[in-house]
mmCIF file of C-alpha atoms in Angstrom:
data_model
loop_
_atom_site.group_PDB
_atom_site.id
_atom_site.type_symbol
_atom_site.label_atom_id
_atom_site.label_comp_id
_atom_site.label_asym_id
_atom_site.label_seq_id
_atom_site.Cartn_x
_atom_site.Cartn_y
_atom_site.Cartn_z
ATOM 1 C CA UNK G 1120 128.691 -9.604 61.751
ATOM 2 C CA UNK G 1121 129.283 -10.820 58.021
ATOM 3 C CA UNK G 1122 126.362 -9.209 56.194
ATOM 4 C CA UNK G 1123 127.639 -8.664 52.929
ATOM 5 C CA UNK G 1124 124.831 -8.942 51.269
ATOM 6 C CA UNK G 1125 122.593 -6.514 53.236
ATOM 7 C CA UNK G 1126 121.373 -3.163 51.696
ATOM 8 C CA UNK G 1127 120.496 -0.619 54.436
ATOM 9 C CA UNK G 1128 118.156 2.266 54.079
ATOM 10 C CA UNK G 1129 116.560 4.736 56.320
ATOM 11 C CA UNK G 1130 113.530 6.614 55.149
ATOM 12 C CA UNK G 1131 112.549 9.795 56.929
ATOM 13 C CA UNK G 1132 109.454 11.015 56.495
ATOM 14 C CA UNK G 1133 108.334 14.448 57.798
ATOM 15 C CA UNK G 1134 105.233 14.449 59.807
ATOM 16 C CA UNK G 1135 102.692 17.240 60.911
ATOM 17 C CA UNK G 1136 104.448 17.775 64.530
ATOM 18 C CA UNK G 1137 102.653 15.520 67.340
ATOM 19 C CA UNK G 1138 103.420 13.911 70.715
ATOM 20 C CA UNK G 1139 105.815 11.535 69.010
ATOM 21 C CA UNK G 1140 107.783 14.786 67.241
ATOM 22 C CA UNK G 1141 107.996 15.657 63.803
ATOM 23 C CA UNK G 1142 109.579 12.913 61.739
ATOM 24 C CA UNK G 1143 109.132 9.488 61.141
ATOM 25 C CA UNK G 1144 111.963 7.039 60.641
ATOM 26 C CA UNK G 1145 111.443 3.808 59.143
ATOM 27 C CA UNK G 1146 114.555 1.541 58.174
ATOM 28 C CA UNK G 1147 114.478 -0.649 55.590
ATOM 29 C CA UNK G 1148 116.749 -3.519 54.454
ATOM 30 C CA UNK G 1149 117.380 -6.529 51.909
ATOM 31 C CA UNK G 1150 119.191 -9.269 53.953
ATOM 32 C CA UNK G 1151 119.658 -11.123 50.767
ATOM 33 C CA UNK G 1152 121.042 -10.099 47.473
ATOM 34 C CA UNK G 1153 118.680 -9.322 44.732
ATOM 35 C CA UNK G 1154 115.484 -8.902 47.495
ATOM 36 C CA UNK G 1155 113.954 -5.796 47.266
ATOM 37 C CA UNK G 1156 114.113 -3.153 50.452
ATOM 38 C CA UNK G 1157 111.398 -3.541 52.489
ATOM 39 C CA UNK G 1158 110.240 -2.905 56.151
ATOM 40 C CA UNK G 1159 112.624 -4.196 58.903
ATOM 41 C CA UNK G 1160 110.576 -5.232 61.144
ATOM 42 C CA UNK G 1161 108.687 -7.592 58.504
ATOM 43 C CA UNK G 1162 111.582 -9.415 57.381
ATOM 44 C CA UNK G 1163 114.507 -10.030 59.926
ATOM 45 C CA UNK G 1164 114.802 -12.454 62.308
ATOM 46 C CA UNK G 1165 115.726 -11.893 65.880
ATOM 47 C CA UNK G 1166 119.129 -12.944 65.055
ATOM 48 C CA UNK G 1167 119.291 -10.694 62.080
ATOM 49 C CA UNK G 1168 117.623 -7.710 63.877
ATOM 50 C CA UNK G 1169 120.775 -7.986 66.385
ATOM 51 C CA UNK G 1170 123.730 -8.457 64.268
ATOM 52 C CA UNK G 1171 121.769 -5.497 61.969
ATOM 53 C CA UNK G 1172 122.163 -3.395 65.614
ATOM 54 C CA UNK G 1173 125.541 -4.482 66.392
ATOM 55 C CA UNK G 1174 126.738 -3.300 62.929
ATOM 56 C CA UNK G 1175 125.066 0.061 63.709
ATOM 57 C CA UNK G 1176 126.715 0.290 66.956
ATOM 58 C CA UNK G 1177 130.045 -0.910 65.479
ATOM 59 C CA UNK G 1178 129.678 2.183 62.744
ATOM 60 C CA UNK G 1179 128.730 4.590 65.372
ATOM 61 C CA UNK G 1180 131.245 3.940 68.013
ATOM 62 C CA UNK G 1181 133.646 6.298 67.129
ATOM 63 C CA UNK G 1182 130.994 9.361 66.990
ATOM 64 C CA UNK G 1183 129.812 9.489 70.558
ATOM 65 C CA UNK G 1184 130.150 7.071 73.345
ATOM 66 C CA UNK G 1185 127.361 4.532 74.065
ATOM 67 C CA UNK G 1186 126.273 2.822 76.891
ATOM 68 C CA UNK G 1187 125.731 -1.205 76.930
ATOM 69 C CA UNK G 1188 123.434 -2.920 74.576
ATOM 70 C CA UNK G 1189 122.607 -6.597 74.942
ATOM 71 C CA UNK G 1190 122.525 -8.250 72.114
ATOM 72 C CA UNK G 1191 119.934 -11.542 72.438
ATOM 73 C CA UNK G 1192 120.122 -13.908 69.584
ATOM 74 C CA UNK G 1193 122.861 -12.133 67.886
ATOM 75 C CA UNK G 1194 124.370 -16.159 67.099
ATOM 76 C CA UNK G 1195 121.081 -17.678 67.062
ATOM 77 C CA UNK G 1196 121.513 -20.421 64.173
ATOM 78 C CA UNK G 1197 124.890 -19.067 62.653
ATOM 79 C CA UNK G 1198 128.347 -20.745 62.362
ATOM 80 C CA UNK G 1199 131.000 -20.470 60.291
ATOM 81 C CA UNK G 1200 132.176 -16.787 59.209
ATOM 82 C CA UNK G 1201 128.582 -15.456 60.938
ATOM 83 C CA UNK G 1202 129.698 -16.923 64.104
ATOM 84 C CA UNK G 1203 133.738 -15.885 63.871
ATOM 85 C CA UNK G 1204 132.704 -12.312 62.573
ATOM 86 C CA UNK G 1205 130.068 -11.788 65.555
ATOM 87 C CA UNK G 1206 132.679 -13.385 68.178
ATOM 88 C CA UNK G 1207 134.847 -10.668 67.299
ATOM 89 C CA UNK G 1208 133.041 -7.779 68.238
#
């Protein structure tokens, strides 16, 4: 997935209890070093947004078993060490 760079945070917020539950999650991330953490969905590209999932499936696969994701654009624009890290997942 090669994101060495990325920070990864997740905020959760408590909430007054409504049709959506109780808390809200919001994730936030610096894709490149010395960036700020900020909102996920403002800043990642579809690419990033899948090879940011795939690493959170890859962390999580030993703690319960998952059913199939599809990752779209997860090499969208990437060769190199991207493309050799995501081809080995």
């Amino acid at each position: 997935m090669y994101l060495q760079q990325v920070q990864f945070k997740f905020d959760f917020q408590i909430n007054d209890f409504n049709d959506n539950g109780i808390d809200n999650v919001k994730i936030v991330v610096s894709t490149n070093s010395g960036q700020p953490l900020q909102p996920l969905q403002k800043i990642a590209s579809g690419g990033e947004l899948s090879r940011i999932m795939l690493a959170i499936k890859a962390v999580s696969q030993n703690s319960k078993d998952g059913g199939t994701i599809i990752f779209d654009e997860a090499d969208t624009g990437v060769s190199g060490k991207v493309a050799e890290s995501i081809g080995q997942w």
